[in-house]
XYZ file of C-alpha atoms in Angstrom:
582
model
C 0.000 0.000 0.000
C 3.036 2.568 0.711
C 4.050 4.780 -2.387
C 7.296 5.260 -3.233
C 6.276 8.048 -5.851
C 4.235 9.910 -3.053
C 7.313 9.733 -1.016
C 9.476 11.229 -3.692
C 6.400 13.784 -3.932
C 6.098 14.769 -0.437
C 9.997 15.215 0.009
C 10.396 17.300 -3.062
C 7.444 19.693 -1.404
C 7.931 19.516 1.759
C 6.278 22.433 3.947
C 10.285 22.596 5.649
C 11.568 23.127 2.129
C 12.937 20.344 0.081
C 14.587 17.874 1.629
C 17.639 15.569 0.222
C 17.080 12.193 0.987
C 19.451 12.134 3.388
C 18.494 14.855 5.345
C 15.115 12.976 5.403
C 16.961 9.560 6.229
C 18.321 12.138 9.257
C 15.302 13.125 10.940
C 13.918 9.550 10.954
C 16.885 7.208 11.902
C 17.392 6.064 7.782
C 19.924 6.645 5.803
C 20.502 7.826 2.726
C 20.198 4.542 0.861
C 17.015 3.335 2.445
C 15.172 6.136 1.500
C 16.225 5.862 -2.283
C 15.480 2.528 -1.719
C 11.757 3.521 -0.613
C 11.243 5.613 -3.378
C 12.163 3.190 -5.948
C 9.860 0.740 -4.370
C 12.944 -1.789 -3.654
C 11.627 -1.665 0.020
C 9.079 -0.980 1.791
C 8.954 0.664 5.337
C 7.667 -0.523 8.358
C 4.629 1.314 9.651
C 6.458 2.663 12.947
C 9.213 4.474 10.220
C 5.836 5.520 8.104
C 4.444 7.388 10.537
C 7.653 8.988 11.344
C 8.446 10.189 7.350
C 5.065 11.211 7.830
C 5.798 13.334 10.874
C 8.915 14.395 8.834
C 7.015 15.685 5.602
C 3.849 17.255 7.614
C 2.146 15.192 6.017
C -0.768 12.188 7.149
C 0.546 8.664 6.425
C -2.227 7.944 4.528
C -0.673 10.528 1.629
C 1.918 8.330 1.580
C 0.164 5.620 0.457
C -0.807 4.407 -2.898
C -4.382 5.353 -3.529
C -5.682 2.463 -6.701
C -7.753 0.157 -5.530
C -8.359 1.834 -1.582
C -11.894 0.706 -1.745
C -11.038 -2.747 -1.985
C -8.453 -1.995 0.880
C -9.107 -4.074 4.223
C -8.896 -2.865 7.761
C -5.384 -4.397 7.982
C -4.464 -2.251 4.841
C -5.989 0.840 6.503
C -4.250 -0.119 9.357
C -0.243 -0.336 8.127
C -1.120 2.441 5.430
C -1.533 5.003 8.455
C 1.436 3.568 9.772
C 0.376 1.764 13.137
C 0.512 -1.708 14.399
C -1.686 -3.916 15.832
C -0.097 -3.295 19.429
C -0.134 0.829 18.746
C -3.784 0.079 18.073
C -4.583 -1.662 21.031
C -3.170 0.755 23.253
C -4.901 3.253 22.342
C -8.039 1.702 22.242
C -7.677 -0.213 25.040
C -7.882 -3.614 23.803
C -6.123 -6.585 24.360
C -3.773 -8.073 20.993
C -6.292 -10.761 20.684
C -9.214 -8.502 20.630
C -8.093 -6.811 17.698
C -7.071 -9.450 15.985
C -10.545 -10.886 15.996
C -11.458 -7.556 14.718
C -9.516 -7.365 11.934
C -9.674 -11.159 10.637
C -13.385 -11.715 11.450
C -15.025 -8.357 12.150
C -16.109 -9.261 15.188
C -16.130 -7.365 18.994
C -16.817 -8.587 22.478
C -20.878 -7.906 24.030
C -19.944 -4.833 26.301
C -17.269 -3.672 24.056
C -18.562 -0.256 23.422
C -18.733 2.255 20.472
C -15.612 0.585 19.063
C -15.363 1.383 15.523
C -16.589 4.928 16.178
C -13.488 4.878 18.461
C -11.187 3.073 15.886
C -12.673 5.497 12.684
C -11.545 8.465 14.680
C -7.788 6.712 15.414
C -7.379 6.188 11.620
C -8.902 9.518 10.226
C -11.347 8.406 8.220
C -15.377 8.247 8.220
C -17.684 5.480 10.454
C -18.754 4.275 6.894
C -15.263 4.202 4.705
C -14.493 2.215 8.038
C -17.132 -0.301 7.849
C -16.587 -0.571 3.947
C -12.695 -1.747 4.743
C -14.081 -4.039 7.348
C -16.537 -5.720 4.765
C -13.768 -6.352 2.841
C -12.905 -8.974 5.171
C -13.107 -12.351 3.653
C -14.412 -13.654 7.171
C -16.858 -11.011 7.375
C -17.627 -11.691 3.542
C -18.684 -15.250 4.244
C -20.378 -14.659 7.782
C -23.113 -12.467 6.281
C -23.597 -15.272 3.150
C -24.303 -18.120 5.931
C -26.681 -15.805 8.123
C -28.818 -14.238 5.228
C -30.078 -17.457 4.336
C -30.573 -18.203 8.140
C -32.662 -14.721 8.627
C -34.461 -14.445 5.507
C -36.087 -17.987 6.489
C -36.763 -16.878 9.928
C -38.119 -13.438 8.954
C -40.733 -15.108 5.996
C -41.631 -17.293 8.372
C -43.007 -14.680 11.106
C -44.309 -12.653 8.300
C -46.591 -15.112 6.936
C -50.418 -14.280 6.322
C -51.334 -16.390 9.337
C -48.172 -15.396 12.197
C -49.063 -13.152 14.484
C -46.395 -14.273 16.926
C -42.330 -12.914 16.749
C -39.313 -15.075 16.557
C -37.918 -16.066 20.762
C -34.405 -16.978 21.898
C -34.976 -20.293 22.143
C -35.588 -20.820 18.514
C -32.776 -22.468 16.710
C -32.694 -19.937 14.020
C -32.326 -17.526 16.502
C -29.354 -18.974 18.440
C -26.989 -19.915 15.151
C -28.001 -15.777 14.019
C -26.660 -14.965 17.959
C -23.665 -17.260 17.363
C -22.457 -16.005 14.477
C -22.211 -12.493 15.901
C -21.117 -13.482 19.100
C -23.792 -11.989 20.858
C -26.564 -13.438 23.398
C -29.510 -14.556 21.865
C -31.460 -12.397 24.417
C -29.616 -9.512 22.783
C -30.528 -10.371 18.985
C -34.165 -11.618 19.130
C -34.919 -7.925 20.230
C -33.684 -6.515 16.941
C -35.288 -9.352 15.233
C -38.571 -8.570 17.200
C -38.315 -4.902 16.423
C -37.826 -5.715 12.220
C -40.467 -8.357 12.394
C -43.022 -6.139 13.743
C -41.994 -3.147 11.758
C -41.694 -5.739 8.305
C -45.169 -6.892 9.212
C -47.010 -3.452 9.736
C -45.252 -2.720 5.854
C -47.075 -5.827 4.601
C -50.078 -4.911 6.066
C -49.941 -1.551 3.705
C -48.680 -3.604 0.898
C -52.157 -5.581 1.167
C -54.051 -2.165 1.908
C -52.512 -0.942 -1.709
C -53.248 -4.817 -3.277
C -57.049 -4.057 -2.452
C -57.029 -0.476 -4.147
C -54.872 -1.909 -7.049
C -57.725 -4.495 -8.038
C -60.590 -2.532 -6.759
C -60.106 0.774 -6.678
C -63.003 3.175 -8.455
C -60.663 4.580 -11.584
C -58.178 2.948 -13.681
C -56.058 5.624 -12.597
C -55.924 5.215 -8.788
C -55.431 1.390 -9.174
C -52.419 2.260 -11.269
C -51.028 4.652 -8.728
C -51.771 2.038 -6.159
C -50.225 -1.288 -7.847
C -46.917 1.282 -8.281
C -47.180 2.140 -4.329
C -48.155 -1.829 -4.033
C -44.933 -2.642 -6.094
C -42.296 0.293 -4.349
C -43.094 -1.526 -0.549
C -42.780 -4.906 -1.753
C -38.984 -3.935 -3.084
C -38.662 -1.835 0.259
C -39.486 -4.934 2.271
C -37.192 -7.105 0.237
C -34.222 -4.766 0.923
C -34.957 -4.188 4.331
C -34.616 -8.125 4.438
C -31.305 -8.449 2.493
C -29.495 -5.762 4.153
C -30.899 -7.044 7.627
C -27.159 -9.402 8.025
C -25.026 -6.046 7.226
C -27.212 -3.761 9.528
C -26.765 -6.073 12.352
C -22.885 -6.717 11.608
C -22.266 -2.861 11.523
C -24.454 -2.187 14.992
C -22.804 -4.589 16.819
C -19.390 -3.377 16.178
C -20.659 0.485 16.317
C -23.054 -0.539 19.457
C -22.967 2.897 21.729
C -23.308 2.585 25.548
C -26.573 3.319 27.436
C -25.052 6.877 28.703
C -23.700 7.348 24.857
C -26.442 6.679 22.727
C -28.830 8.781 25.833
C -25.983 11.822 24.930
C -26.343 11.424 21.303
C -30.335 11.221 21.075
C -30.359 14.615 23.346
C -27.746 15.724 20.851
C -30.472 15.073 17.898
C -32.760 16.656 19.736
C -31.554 19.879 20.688
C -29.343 20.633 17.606
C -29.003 24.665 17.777
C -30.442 25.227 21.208
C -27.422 26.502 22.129
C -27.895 26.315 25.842
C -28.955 22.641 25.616
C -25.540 22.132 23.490
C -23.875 23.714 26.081
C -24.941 21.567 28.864
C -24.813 18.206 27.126
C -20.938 19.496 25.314
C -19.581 18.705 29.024
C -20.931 15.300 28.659
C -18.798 14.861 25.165
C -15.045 15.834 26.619
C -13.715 12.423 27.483
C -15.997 9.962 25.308
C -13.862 9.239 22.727
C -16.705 6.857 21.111
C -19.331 9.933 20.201
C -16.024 11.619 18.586
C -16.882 11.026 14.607
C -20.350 11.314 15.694
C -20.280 15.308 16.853
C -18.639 18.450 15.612
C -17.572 21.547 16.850
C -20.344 24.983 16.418
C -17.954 27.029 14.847
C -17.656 30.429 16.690
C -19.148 29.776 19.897
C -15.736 28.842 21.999
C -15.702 32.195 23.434
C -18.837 33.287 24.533
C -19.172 29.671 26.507
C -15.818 29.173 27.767
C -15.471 26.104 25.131
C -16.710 24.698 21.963
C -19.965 23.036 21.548
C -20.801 20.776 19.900
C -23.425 19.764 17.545
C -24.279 16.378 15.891
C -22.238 15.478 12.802
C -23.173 13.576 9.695
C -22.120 10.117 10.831
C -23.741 10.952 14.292
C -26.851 11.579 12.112
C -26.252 8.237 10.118
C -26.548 5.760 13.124
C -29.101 7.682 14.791
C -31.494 7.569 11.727
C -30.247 3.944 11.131
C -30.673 2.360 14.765
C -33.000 4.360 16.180
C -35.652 1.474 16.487
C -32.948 -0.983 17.657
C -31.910 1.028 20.529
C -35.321 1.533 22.032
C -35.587 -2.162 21.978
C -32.049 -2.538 23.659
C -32.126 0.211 26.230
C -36.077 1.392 26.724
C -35.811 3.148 29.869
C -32.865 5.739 27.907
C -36.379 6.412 25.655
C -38.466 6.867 28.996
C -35.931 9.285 30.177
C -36.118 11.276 26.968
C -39.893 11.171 27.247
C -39.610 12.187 30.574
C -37.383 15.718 29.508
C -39.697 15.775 26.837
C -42.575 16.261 29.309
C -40.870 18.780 31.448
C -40.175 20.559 28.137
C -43.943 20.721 27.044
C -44.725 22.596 30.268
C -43.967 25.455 29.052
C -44.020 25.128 24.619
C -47.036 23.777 22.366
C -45.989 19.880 21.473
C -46.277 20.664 17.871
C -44.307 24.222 18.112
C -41.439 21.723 19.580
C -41.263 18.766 17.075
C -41.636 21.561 14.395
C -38.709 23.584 15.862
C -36.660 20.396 15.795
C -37.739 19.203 12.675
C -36.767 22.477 10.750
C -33.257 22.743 12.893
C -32.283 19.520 12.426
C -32.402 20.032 8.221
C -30.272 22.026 5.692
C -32.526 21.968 2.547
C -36.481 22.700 2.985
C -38.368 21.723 -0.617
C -41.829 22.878 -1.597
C -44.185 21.576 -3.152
C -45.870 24.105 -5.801
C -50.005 23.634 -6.561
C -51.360 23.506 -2.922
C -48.891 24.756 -1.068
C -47.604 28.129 -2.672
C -50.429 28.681 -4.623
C -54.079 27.174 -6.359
C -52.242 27.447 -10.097
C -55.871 26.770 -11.778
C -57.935 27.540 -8.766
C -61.395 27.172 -9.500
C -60.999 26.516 -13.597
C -59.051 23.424 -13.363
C -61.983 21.459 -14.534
C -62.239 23.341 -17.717
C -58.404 23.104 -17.939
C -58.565 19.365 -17.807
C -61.017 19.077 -20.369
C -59.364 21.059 -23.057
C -56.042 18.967 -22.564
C -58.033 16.071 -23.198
C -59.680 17.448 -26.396
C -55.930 18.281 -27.289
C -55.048 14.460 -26.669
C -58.214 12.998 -28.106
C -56.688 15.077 -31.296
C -53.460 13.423 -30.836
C -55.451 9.505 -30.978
C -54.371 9.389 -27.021
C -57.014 8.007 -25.181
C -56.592 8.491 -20.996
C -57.085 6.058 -18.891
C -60.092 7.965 -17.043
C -61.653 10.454 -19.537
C -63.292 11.675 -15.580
C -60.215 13.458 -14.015
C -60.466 16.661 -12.666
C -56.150 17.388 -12.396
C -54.548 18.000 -15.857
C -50.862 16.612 -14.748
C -52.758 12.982 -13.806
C -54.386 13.273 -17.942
C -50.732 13.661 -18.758
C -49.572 10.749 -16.635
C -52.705 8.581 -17.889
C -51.260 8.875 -21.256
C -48.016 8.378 -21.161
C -47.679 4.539 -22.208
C -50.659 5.183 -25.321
C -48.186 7.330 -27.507
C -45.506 7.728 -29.119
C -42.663 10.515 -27.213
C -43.353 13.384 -29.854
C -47.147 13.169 -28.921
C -46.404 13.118 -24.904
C -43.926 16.452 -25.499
C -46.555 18.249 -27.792
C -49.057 17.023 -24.795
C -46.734 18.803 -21.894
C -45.833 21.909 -24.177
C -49.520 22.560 -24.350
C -50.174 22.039 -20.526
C -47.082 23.767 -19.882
C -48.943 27.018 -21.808
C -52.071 26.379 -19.469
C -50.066 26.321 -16.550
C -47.416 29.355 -17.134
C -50.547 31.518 -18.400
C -52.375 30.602 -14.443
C -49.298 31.060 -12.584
C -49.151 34.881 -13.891
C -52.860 35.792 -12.291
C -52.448 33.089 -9.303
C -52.290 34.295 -5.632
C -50.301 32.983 -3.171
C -51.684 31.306 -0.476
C -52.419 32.554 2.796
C -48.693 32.459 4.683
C -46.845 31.189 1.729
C -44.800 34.619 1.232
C -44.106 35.206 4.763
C -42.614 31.073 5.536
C -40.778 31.888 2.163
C -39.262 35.153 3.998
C -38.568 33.597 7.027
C -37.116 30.607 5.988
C -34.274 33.156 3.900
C -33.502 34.474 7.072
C -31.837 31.208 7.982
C -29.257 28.685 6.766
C -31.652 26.272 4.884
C -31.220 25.691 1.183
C -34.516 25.960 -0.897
C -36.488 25.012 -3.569
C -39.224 23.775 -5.194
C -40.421 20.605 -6.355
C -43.235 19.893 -8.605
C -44.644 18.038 -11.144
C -46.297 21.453 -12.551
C -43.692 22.727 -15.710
C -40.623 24.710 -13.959
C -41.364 28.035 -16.067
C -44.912 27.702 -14.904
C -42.909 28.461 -11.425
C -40.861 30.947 -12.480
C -43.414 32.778 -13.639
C -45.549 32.595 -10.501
C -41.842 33.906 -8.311
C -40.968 36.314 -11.146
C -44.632 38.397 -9.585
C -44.671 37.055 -6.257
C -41.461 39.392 -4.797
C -42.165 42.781 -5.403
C -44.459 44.645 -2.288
C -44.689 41.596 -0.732
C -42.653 39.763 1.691
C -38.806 39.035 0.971
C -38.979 36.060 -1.129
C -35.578 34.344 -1.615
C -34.230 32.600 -4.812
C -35.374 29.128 -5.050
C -34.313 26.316 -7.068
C -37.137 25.364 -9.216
C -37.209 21.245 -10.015
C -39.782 21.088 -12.276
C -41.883 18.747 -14.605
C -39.681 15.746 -15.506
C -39.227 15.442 -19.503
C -40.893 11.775 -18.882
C -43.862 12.097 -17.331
C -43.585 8.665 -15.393
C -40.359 9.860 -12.885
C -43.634 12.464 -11.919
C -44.419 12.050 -7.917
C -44.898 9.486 -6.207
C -42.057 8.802 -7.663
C -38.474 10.039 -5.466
C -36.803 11.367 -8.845
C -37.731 14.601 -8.417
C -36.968 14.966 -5.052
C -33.819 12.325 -4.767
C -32.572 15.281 -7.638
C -33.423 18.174 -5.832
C -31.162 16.932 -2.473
C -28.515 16.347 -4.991
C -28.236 19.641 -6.649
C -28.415 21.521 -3.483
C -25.834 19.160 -1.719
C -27.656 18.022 1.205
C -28.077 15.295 2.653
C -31.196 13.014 2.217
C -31.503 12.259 6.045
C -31.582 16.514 6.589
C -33.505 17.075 4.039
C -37.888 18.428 4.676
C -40.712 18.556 1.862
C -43.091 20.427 2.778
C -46.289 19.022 0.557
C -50.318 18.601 0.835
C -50.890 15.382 -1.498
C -50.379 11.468 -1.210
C -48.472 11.397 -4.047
C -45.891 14.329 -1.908
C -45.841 11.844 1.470
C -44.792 8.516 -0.637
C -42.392 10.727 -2.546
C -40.883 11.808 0.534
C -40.957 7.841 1.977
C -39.093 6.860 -1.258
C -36.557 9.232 -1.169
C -35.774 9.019 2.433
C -36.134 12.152 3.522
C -38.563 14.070 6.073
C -42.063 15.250 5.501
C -44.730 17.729 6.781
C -47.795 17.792 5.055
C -50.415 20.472 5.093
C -54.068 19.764 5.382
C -56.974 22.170 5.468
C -59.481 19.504 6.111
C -59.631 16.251 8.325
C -60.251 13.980 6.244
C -57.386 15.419 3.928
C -55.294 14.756 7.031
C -56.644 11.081 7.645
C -55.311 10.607 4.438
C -51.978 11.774 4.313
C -51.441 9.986 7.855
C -52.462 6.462 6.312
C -49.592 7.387 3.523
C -46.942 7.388 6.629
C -47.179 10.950 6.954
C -46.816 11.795 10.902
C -45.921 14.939 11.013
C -49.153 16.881 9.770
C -50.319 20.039 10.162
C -53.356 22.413 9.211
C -52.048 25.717 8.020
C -48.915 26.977 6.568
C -49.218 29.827 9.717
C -48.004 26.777 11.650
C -44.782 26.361 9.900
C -44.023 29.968 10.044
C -44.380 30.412 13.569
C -42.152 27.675 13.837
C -39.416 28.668 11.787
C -39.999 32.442 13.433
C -39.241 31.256 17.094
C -36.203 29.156 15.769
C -35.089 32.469 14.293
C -35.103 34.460 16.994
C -33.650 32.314 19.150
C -30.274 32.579 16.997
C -30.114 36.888 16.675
């Protein structure tokens, strides 16, 4: 893995000037010879003398090492390339020779053994998950996940059979060779596999819900929509199975202390409540396993007598990951964070907290457009939808429901009856309906102001629809002047095929891109079905807005739980968390 070239490199511009190689062979004990020798790739050093050319050059071992091929790099690779030995290692993680070892040949750690590879990822310099990508690169670890994702699969179909109600126990076999193979109590692992079962089952039992409206729904249209949302949970449930071995592999070895994971879930919680942060930052001084999983605030060092710190990305990562599996390991850490909770509420509305949080805890806030900004056709979109399909009945393209009131659903129906000329001359002509609304439409009541107040903070923002992108435009273009500040937005409109429309995530997976968030930090803001599984799909957070109950029934049956009735909500929301950082 060490580079002779990057050697050569790094002693040619060195930040002490260039160095001859026996100057360099000088500061680290060589001579002159060996480090020509090194360079020429006759020889290769051993990691104690790596570090110390490092130290030499100012430079990180790991830019002395050849870079081809570092994702297929194990942990013993990562290991020598940053120039450490096993016994270096183990001394400063505490471990015992024969505890890393089993580590690094199997992938395996001790029950009790603590937040190791958070530990060991911030030894090594690099990221929780470029760690666990070396470790799975592990023949050993390779061929335990083969054996137990036959063994779990089994087990899981099993439980989630039509007539199971029941969830796997540690005395079943299965059970015990799964525990076994991870070294860990079967007491431990048939919680995890309870917690999956039940949360597999409760996605079958919406997979049937959408089976029923795919056969018998009242339009050929819904039952399309519906066989699609049938179809997306069915591959959902089949990767949450598959990837069930790997999950468990990577908790076990990343598994966080009671008094850890309780720091990093108050952490989550109170991201920029700067006085929580600075009575939890205390907490984060000597644990050395939440130290990949936090970050400094920058700029706050002064005014609190020391940094505080926030939660970082892979901090973010394992709560959103394991979550579930925690509150099945440690429940009474969740009753004590239901019990601050409580104290909390004493004094703020419930829904003015989870809002606060929700909006802190993201960078990039996207809209949806026709509902939530604005009614585009408002009360014509009936005689809208009938001239587009006069304009496709011209074109031979016959909908699927000649009934439906919403002109981007005509477009949709169509889609698979012609030929891709006929579907663009379709959208140009809706796009002309819809850009010649958005110049007379009105926004909605709040939509302005949360606009405004959202560009007062640090979020990204933009707008996703399936509504044409100038049709957008146009509506910002006349929505700024004399009214609120209204920020720039990115606009992600229409898609050029029709079928990546909501539900499904390419509009919004594209959006997160762009704007370079990231997915688990990421809010849509949205008042249809088709928003909420968009948002499920993608993987990223979701508040819808409904007017009526029913409305709200709906959206909360689509997985939406975070629902609320007015956009006034979300301002006053984002106008608290505001003040509370002037």
């Amino acid at each position: 893995m060490f580079s002779g070239a990057r050697l050569r490199q790094a002693r040619s511009q060195s930040a002490h000037g260039a160095l001859s190689a026996a100057e360099l062979g000088d500061r680290v004990g060589a001579s002159k010879a060996q480090i020509l020798a090194y360079e020429s790739g006759r020889r290769v050093p051993d990691p104690p003398r790596i570090r110390r050319l490092a130290e030499a050059l100012g430079v990180h071992p790991l830019q002395l090492a050849n870079q081809n091929g570092f994702e297929n790099w194990e942990l013993a690779d990562l290991r020598r390339a940053n120039g450490l030995r096993a016994s270096d290692l183990c001394e400063q993680l505490g471990l015992k020779l024969h505890s890393y070892r089993r580590l690094e040949t199997q992938g395996l750690t001790a029950e009790g053994r603590y937040g190791l590879t958070p530990r060991l990822a911030a030894v090594l310099g690099v990221s929780m998950r470029a760690l666990e990508r070396h470790i799975g690169n592990v023949p050993a670890v390779r061929q335990r996940l083969d054996e137990v994702g036959g063994t779990v699969t089994a087990l899981l179909e099993r439980h989630l059979a039509p007539s199971r109600t029941d969830v796997p126990e540690a005395a079943d076999e299965p059970v015990k060779e799964i525990a076994a193979c991870y070294a860990r109590p079967a007491a431990t692992v048939v919680r995890i596999l309870r917690q999956e079962t039940r949360a597999l089952r409760e996605r079958r039992r919406r997979q049937a819900v959408e089976a029923a409206a795919a056969y018998y729904g009242p339009t050929a249209e819904q039952q399309q929509r519906a066989r699609r949302r049938m179809e997306n949970e069915d591959a959902q449930i089949g990767q949450l199975i598959a990837s069930l071995p790997q999950r468990m592999d990577v908790f076990f070895r990343a598994q966080l202390s009671p008094e850890s994971w309780e720091t990093l879930c108050r952490l989550h919680l109170a991201r920029s409540d700067e006085r929580t942060l600075s009575l939890l930052s205390p907490l984060l001084a000597g644990n050395t396993a939440l130290t990949p999983m936090v970050r400094p605030v920058p700029g706050t060092a002064a005014e609190h007598q020391g940094s505080l710190y926030d939660i970082a990305r892979d901090g973010q990562h394992h709560y959103v990951n394991f979550k579930n599996w925690y509150e099945a390991l440690y429940p009474w850490v969740e009753d004590s964070l239901r019990h601050s909770a409580r104290l909390t509420t004493a004094s703020n509305p419930p829904e003015q907290i989870w809002l606060r949080q929700c909006f802190a805890q993201s960078q990039t806030i996207l809209f949806s457009f026709d509902g939530i900004l604005c009614k585009l056709f408002a009360d014509n979109v009936r005689s809208v939808s009938g001239q587009l399909a006069q304009v496709a009945d011209s074109l031979h393209l016959r909908p699927e429901s000649s009934s439906t009131a919403d002109p981007v659903a005509l477009l949709r129906s169509v889609v698979d009856c012609g030929s891709p000329d006929q579907i663009r001359y379709l959208d140009g002509v809706l796009t002309t309906y819809e850009t010649n609304a958005a110049r007379h439409a009105e926004p909605l009541p709040g939509a302005a102001q949360l606009l405004g107040a959202l560009s007062r903070g640090p979020w990204r923002l933009a707008v996703v629809t399936d509504h044409a992108s100038a049709a957008v435009q146009t509506f910002l273009a006349h929505l700024g002047p004399g009214r609120e500040s209204v920020p720039q937005l990115g606009v992600f409109g229409r898609p050029t095929d029709p079928r990546l429309m909501k539900p499904h995530p390419h509009a919004v997976a594209l959006a997160t891109s762009r704007l370079g968030g990231d997915r688990a930090r990421t809010l849509l803001i949205g008042e249809s079905l088709a928003d909420a599984l968009a948002a499920r799909a993608a993987g990223v957070q979701f508040i819808g807005v409904a007017t009526h109950q029913r409305h709200a029934r709906m959206l909360k049956e689509a997985g939406a739980t975070n629902v609320v009735n007015t956009l006034a909500t979300l301002l006053a929301a984002v106008s608290r968390l505001n003040e509370s950082h002037e």
